[in-house]
Coordinates of C-alpha atoms in Angstrom, one line a residue:
Chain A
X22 CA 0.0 0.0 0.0
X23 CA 1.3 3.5 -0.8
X24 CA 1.7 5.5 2.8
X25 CA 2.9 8.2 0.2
X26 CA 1.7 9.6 -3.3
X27 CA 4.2 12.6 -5.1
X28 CA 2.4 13.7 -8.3
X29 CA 4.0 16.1 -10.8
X30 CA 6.4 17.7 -8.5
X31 CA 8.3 20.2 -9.6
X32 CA 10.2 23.2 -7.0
X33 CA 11.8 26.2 -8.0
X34 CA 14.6 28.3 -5.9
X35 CA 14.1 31.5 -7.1
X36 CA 14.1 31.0 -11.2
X37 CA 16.3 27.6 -10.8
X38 CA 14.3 24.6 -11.1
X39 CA 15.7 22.2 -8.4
X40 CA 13.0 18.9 -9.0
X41 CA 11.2 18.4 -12.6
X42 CA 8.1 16.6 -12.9
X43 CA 8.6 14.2 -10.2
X44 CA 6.1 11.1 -9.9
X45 CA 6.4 8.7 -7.6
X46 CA 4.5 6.5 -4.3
X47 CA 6.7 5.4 -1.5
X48 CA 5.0 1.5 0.2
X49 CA 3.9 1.4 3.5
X50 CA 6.8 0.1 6.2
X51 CA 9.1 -0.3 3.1
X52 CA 12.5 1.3 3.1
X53 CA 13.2 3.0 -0.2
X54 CA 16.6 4.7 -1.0
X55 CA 17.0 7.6 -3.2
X56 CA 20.5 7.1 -4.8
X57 CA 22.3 9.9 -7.2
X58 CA 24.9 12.4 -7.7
X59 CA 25.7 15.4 -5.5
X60 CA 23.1 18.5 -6.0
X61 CA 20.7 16.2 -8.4
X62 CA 17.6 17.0 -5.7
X63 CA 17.6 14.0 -3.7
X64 CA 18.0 16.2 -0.3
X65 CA 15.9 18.5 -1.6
X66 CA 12.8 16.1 -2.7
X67 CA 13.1 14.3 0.9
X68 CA 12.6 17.6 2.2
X69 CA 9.3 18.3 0.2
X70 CA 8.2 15.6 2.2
X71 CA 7.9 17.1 5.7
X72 CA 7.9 20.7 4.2
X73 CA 11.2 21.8 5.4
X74 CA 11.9 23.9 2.7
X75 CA 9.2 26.0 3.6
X76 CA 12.3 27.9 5.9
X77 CA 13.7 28.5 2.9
X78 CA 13.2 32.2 1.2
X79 CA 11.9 32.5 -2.7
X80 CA 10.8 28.4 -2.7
X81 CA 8.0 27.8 -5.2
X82 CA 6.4 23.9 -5.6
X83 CA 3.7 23.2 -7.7
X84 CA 2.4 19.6 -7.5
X85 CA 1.0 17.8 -4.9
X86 CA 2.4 15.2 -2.2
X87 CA -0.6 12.4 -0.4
X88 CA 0.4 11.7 2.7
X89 CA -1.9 9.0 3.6
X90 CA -4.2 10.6 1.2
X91 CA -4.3 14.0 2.8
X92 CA -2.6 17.1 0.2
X93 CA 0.5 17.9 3.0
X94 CA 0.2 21.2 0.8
X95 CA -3.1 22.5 1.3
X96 CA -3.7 25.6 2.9
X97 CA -5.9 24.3 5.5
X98 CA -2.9 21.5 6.0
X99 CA -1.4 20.8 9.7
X100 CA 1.9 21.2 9.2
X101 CA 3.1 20.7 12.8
X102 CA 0.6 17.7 12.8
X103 CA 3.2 16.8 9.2
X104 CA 6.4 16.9 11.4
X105 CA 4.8 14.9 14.0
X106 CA 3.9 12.6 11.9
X107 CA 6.9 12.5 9.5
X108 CA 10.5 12.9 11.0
X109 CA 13.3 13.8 10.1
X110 CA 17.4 12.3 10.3
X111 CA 20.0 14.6 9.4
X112 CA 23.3 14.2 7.6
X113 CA 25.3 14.9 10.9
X114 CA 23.9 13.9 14.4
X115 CA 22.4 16.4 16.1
X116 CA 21.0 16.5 19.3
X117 CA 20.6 19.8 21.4
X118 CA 23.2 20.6 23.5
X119 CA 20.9 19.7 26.3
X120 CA 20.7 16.3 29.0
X121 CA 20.2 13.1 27.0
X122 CA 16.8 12.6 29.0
X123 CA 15.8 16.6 27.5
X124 CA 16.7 15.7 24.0
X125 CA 15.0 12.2 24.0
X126 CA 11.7 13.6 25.4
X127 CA 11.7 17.6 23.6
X128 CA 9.1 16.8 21.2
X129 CA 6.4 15.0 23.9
X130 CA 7.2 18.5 25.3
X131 CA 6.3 20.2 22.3
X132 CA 3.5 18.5 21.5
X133 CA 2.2 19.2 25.5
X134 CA 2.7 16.1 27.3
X135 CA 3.9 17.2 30.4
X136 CA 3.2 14.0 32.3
X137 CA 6.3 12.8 34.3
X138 CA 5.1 8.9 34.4
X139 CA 4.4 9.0 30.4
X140 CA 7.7 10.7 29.9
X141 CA 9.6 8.0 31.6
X142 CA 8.0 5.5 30.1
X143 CA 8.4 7.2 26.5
X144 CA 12.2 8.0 27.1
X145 CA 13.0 4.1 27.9
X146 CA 10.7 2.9 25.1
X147 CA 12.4 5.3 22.7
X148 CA 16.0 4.5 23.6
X149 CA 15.3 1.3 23.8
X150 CA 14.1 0.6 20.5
X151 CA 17.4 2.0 19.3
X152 CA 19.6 -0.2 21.6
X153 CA 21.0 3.1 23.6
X154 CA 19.2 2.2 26.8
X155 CA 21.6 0.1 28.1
X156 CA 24.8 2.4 27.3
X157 CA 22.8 5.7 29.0
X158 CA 20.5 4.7 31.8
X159 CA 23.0 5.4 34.2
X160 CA 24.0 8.7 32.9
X161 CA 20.8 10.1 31.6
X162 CA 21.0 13.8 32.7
X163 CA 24.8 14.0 30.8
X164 CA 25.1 16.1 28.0
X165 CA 23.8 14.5 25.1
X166 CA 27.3 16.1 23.0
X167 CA 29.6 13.9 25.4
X168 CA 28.0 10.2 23.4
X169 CA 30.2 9.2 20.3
X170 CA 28.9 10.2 16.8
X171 CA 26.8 7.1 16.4
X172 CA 25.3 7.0 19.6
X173 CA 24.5 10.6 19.2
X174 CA 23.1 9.3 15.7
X175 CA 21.1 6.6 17.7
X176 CA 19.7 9.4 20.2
X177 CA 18.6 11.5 17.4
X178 CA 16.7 8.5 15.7
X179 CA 15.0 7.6 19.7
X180 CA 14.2 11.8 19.9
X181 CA 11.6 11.2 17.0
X182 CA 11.0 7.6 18.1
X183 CA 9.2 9.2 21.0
X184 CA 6.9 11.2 18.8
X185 CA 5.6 8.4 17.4
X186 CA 6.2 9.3 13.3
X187 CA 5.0 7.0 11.1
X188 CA 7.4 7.3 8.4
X189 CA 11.5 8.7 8.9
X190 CA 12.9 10.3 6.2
X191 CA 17.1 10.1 6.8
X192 CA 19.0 12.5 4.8
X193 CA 22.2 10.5 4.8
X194 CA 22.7 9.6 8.4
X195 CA 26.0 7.4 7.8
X196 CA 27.7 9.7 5.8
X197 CA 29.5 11.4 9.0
X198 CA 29.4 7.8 10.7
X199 CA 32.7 5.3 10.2
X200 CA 32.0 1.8 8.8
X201 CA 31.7 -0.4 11.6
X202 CA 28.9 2.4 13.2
X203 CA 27.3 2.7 9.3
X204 CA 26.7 -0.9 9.9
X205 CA 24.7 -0.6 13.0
X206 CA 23.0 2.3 11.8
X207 CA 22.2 -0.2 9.1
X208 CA 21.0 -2.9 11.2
X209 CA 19.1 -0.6 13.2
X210 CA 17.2 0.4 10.1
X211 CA 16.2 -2.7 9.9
X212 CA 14.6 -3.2 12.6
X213 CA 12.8 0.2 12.4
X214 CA 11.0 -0.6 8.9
X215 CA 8.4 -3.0 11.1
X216 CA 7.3 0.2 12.4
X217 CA 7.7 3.3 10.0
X218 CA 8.1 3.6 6.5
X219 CA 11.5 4.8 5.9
X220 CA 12.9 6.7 3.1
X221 CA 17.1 7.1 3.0
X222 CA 19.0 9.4 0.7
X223 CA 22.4 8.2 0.9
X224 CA 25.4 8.6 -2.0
X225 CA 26.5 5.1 -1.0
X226 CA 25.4 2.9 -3.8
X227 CA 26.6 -0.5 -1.5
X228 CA 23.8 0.6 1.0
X229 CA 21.1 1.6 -1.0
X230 CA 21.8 -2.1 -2.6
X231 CA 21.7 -3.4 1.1
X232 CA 18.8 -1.4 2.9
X233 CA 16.2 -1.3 0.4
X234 CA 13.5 -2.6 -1.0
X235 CA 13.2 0.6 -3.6
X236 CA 15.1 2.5 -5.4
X237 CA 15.4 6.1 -7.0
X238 CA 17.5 7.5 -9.0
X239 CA 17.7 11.0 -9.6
X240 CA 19.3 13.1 -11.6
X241 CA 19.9 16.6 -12.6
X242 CA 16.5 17.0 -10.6
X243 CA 14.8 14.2 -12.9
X244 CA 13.8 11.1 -11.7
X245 CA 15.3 9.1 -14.2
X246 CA 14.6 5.9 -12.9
X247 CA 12.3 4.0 -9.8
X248 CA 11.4 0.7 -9.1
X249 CA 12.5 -2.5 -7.0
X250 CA 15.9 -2.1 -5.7
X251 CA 16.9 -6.0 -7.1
X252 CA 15.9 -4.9 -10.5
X253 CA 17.0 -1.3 -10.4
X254 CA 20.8 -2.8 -9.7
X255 CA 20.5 -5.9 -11.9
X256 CA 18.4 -4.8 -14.9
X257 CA 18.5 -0.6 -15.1
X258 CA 15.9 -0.2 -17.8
X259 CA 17.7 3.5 -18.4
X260 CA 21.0 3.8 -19.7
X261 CA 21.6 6.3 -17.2
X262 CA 21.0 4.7 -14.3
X263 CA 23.2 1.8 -15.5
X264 CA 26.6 4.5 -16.1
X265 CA 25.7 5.8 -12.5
X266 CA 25.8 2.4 -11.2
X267 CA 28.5 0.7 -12.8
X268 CA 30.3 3.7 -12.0
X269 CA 30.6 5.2 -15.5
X270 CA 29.9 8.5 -14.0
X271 CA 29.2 10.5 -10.9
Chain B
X2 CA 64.2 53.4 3.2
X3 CA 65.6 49.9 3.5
X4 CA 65.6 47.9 6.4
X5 CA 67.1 44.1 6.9
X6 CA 63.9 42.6 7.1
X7 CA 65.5 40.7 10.2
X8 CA 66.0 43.9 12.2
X9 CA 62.7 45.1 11.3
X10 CA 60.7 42.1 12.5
X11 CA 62.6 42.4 15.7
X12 CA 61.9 46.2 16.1
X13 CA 58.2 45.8 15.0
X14 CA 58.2 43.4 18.1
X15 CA 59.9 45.8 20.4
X16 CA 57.5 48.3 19.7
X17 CA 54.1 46.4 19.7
X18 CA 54.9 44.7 22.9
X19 CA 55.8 48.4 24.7
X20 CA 52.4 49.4 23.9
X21 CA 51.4 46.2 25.0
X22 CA 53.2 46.9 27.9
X23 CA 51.5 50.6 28.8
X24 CA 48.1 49.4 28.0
X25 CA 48.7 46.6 31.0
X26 CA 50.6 49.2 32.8
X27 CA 48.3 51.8 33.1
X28 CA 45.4 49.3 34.4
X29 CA 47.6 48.0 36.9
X30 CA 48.7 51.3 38.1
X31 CA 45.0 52.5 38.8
X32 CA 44.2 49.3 40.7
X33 CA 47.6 49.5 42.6
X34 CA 46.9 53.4 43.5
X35 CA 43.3 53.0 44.4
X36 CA 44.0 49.9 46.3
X37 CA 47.4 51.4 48.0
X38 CA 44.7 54.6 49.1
X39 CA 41.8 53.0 50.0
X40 CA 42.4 49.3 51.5
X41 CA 44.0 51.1 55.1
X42 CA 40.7 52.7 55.1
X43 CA 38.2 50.0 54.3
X44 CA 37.3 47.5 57.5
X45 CA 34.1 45.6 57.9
X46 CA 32.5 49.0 60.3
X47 CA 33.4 51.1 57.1
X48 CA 30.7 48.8 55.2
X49 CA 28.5 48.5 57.7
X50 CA 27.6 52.0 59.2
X51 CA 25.9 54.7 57.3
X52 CA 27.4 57.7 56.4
X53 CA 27.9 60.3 58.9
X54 CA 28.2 63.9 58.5
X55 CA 27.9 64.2 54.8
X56 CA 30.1 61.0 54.4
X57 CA 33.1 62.8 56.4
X58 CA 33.1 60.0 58.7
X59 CA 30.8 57.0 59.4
X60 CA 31.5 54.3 56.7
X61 CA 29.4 53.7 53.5
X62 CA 26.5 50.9 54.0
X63 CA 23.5 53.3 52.4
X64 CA 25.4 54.1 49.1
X65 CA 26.1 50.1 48.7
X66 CA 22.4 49.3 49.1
X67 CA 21.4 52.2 46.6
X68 CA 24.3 51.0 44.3
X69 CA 22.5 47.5 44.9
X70 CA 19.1 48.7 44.1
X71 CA 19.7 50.9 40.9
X72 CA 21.4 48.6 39.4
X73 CA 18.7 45.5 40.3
X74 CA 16.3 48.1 38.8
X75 CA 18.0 48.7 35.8
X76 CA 18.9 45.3 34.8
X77 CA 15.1 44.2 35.5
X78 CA 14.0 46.7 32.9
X79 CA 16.7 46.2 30.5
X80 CA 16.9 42.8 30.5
X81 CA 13.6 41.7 29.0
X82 CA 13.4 44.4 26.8
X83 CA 17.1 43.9 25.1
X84 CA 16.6 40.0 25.1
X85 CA 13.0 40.5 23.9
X86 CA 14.6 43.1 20.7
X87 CA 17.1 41.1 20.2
X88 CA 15.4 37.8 19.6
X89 CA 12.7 39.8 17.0
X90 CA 15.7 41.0 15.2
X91 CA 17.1 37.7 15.0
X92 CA 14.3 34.8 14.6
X93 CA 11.0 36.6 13.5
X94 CA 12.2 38.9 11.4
X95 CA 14.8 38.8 8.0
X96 CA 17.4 41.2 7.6
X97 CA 16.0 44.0 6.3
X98 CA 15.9 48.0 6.2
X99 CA 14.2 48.0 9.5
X100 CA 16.5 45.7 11.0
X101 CA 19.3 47.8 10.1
X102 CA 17.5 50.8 11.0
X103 CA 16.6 49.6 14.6
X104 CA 20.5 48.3 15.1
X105 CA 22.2 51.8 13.8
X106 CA 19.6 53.2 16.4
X107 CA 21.1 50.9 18.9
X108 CA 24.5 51.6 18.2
X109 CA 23.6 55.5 17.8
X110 CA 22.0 55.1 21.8
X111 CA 25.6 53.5 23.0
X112 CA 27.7 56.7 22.3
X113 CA 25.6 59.3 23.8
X114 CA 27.5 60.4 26.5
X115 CA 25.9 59.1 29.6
X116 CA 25.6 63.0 31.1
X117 CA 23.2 63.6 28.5
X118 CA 20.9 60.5 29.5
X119 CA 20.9 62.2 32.5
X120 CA 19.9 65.5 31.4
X121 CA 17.0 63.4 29.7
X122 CA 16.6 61.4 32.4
X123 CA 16.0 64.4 34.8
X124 CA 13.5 65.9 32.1
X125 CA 11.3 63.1 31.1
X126 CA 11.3 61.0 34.8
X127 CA 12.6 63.6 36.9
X128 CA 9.9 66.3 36.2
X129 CA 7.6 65.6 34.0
X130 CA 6.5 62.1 35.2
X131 CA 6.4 63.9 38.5
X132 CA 9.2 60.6 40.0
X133 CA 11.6 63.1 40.6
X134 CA 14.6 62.1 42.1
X135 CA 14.3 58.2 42.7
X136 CA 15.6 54.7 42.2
X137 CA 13.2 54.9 39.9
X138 CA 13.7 57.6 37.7
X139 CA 17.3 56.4 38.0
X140 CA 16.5 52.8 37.0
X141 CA 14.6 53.7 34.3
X142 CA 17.6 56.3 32.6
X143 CA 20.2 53.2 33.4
X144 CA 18.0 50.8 31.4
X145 CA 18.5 52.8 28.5
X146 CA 21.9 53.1 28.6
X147 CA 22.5 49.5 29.0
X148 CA 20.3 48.3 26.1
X149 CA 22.8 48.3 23.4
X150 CA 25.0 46.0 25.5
X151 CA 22.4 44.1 26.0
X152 CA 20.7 43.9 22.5
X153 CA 24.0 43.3 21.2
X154 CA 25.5 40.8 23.0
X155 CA 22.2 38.6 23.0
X156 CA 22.2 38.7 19.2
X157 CA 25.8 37.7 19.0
X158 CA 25.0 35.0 21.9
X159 CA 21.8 34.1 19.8
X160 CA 23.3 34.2 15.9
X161 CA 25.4 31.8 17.4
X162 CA 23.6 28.8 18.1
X163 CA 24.2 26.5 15.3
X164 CA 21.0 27.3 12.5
X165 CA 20.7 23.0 12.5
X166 CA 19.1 23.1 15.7
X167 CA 16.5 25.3 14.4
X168 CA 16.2 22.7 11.4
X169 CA 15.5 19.9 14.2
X170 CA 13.2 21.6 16.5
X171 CA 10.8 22.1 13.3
X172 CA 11.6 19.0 11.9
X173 CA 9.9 17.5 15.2
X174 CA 6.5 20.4 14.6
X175 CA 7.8 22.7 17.4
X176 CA 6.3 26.4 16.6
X177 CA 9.2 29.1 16.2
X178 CA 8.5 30.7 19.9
X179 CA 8.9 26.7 21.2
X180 CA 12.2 26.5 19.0
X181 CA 13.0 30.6 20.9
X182 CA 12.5 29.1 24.1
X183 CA 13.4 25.4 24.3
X184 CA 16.5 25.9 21.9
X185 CA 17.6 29.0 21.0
X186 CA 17.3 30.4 24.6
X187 CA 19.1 27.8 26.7
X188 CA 21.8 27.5 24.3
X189 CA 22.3 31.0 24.2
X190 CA 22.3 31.7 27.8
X191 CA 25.6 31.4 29.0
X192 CA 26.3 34.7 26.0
X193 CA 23.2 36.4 27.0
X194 CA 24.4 36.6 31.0
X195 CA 27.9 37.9 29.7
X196 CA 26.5 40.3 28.1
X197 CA 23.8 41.2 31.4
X198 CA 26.9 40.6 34.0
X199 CA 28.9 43.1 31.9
X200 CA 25.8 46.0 32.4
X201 CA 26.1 45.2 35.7
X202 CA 29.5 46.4 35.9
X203 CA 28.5 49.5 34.1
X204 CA 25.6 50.2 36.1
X205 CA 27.6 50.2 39.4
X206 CA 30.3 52.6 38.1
X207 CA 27.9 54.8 36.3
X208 CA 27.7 58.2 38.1
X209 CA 26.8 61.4 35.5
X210 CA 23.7 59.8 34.5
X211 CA 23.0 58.7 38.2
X212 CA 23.9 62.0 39.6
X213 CA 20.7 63.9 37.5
X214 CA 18.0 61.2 38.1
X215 CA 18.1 59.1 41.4
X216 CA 19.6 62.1 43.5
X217 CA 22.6 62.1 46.0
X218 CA 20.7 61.6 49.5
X219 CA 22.9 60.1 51.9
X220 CA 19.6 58.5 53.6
X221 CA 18.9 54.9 53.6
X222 CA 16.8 53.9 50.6
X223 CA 13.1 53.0 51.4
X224 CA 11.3 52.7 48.3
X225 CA 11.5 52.8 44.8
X226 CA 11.0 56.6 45.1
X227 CA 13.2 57.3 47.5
X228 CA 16.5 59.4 46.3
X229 CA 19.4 57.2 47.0
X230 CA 23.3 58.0 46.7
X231 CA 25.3 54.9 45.0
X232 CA 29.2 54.6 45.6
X233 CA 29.8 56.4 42.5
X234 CA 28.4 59.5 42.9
X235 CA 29.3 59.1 46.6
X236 CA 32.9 59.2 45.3
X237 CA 32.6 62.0 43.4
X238 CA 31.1 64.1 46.0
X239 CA 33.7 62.8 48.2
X240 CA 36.6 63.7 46.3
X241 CA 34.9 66.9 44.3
X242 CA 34.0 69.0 47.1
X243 CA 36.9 67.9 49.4
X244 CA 35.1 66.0 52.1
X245 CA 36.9 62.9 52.9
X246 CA 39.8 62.1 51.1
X247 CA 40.7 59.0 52.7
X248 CA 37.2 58.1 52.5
X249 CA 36.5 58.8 49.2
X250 CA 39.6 56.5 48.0
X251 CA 38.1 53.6 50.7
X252 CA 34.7 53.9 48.7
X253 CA 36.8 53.8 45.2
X254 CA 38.7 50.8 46.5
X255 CA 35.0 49.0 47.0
X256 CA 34.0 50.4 43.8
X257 CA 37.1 49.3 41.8
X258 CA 36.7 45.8 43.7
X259 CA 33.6 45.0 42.6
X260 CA 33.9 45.4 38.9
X261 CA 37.0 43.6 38.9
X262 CA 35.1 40.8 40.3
X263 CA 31.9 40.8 37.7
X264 CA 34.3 41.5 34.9
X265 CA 36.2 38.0 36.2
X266 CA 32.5 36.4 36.3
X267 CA 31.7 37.6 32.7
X268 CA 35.0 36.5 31.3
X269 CA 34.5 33.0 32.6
X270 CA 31.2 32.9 31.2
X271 CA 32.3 34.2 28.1
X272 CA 35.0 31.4 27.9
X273 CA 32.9 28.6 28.9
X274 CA 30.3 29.6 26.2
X275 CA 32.9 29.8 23.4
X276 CA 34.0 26.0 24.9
X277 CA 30.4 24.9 24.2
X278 CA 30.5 25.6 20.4
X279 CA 34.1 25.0 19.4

């Protein structure tokens, strides 16, 4: 089932036309990768999908993005009720330079749940369900800066754990990361996908090839090519796609 | 004219680190003067008792309350009001001719000459809001001098914190005032008090401006209303009309003391907050 319906996309900065035409339906509890060079739109799509480049000046879209069937782009649109529902990892970790128990349970704040007892529970489910509870139970009112860059990584993913999204959209979250933590990451991802629909944008072919179940490729603010990821890296029906992955270019 | 480019690197030195020298010098001369002058004088009666006989004898205990109280004043209206400007000219609003109108304004506001705040201050609280000489007339005229600090040092403490944590906040449907207050405020803190700790300091030494609008009564302060004599302007009557040498250096000493102290506060908070983001 499609969690997520893009029709006709297009967004300009200014007179620059960043995405052209884009079509495309991300499955429910799926992850699907968005693979391509740098500055081809991939970052900039993802961020379509939770409106984040509203923040940015002289942004025009036209086109419309379903999120579970509601236009994320009509006037009348929550778009705090979006972000709620559709969160976001970053290229580099990120967490406020607040205790890990602040960061973990911000956005309960946010969103006005106040309760200590629902809190608590919240913060052990969340860090929990990224394996970081047993490393930081003991030390939860520690600056969340002191963790290393993958357990800062994991805290960011357990901060919109406790939200309760229903799909994450990661913006490369290994590419600061060394191997051995990509790989956790990795596994981690796994894990989450029986939960949320996730959608990565990564440059690294390898993991697209590992995480996914689809795969996009853009380029030059196309989408050249989308569709399963075993057939997208065995059979490229585009010529394109098949220089990008055999490493003819980019 | 041609120099060995050796020699002139070693002159070049010799002369910045004279004026490096002199700059150091000076301050510590000032501190070692006031200190040599005043310490004999200062004892734990001399900040206990109230002035006696215009401040010839008796020690100095009203003018450290009043000092205490003008500046509480001040920094309680300042405070909100230059935090408050500065985070609408840096989060709810783009940079823009206003903007840079209301920040020349700022700027324009720090290099008035603090004597002429008070000549304002004495005209617009003094008389014609009928406070007349008062903690809070003199409150009020501090307030105004301190808000450039203020403003500026918040935005610099503010611009600071890293534009990603905006980007996560709203990523996770916080409003912009939630992002102000959960985010931007806490991180900024640390540069906001620098900037607040450093009015302090200028608010205690402050004496012109003071002078016009809270008064020089050597009474113990009661109210807001009540005209009240800091250690400033008790310094300068002191020393001006020649009624207490010894004391008047004693209340310097205090004086001198105490900003040396909040200027080693501000520095440490200034350092620590650089740490944070570095």
């Amino acid at each position: 089932m499609s969690i997520i319906e893009v029709n006709n996309l297009s967004l300009f900065y200014g007179n620059f036309q960043a995405l052209k035409n884009i079509n495309l339906n991300v499955e429910q509890q799926k992850i699907t990768a968005l693979i391509g060079p740098s500055g081809c739109g991939k970052s900039t799509f993802l961020r379509c999908l939770n409106r984040m480049n509203d923040l940015i000046d002289d942004v025009h879209i036209t086109g419309s993005v379903k999120i579970a069937s509601h236009d994320i782009y009509h006037n009348s649109f929550d778009l705090l009720g979006l972000r709620k529902k559709v969160g976001m990892v970053f290229q580099r970790p990120n967490p406020f330079p607040l205790s890990i128990y602040d960061n973990v349970v911000y956005g309960l704040r946010v969103h006005g749940i106040l309760d200590k007892k629902i809190m608590e529970e919240k913060l052990k489910w969340s860090l929990e369900s990224v394996h970081l509870w047993a490393e930081v139970k003991d030390k939860l009112d520690a600056n969340a800066l002191t963790l290393s860059g993958e357990q800062q990584q994991r805290l960011c993913i357990a901060r919109l754990a406790a939200v309760e999204p229903e799909v994450l959209l990661m913006d490369e979250p290994c590419s600061a990361l060394d191997p051995i933590s990509t790989a956790k990451i990795e596994d981690l991802m796994y894990e989450l996908k029986k939960q949320y629909t996730i959608i990565i944008v990564t440059h690294n072919m390898q993991q697209a090839a590992r995480v996914s179940e689809y795969t996009g490729y853009f380029l030059l603010g196309d989408l050249v090519e989308f569709g399963e990821t075993t057939q997208i890296f065995t059979s490229p029906k585009d010529s394109r796609t098949e220089d990008y992955l055999t490493g003819r270019f980019g | 004219m041609y120099l060995n480019p050796k020699i002139e690197q070693r002159v070049v030195q010799a002369i910045l680190w004279v004026f490096t020298l002199a700059t150091v010098f000076i301050l510590f001369f000032i501190i070692f003067y006031i200190l040599h002058k005043g310490l004999p004088v200062l004892s734990y009666n001399f900040l206990t008792t109230n002035p006696l006989d215009m401040g010839k004898s008796g020690g100095i205990y009203s003018t450290i309350i009043g000092t205490i109280a003008l500046t509480i004043m001040s920094l309680l209206i300042a405070t909100p009001l230059g935090v408050g400007t500065a985070i609408y000219l840096t989060e709810y609003t783009r940079e823009s001719r206003i903007t840079r109108v209301i920040r020349f304004g700022s700027e324009c506001l720090s290099g008035i000459p603090s004597i002429i705040f008070g000549l304002f201050g004495f005209i617009l609280f003094v008389t014609k809001l009928k406070m007349g000489w008062s903690i809070l007339s003199g409150g009020l005229t501090l307030a105004f001098m301190l808000l450039p600090t203020i403003i500026r040092t918040s935005e610099e403490a503010i611009k600071s914190v890293p534009y990603n944590l905006h980007e996560v906040s709203y990523s996770l449907g916080s409003t912009q005032w939630q992002t102000v207050t959960k985010v931007v405020l806490p991180s900024a803190l640390p540069g906001i008090l620098t900037g607040v700790i450093l009015s302090v300091g200028r608010s205690v030494g402050e004496t012109a401006a003071v002078i016009f609008t809270a008064g020089s009564a050597l009474r113990m302060p009661t109210s807001l209303f009540s005209s009240s004599r800091t250690m400033a302007v008790h310094f300068f009557i002191l020393a001006r009309e020649g009624i207490s040498m010894p004391n008047a250096y004693g209340t310097a000493a205090v004086l001198i003391i105490t900003i040396l102290i909040i200027n080693i506060i501000a520095y440490r908070l200034m350092h620590k907050f650089i740490k944070k983001y570095s």
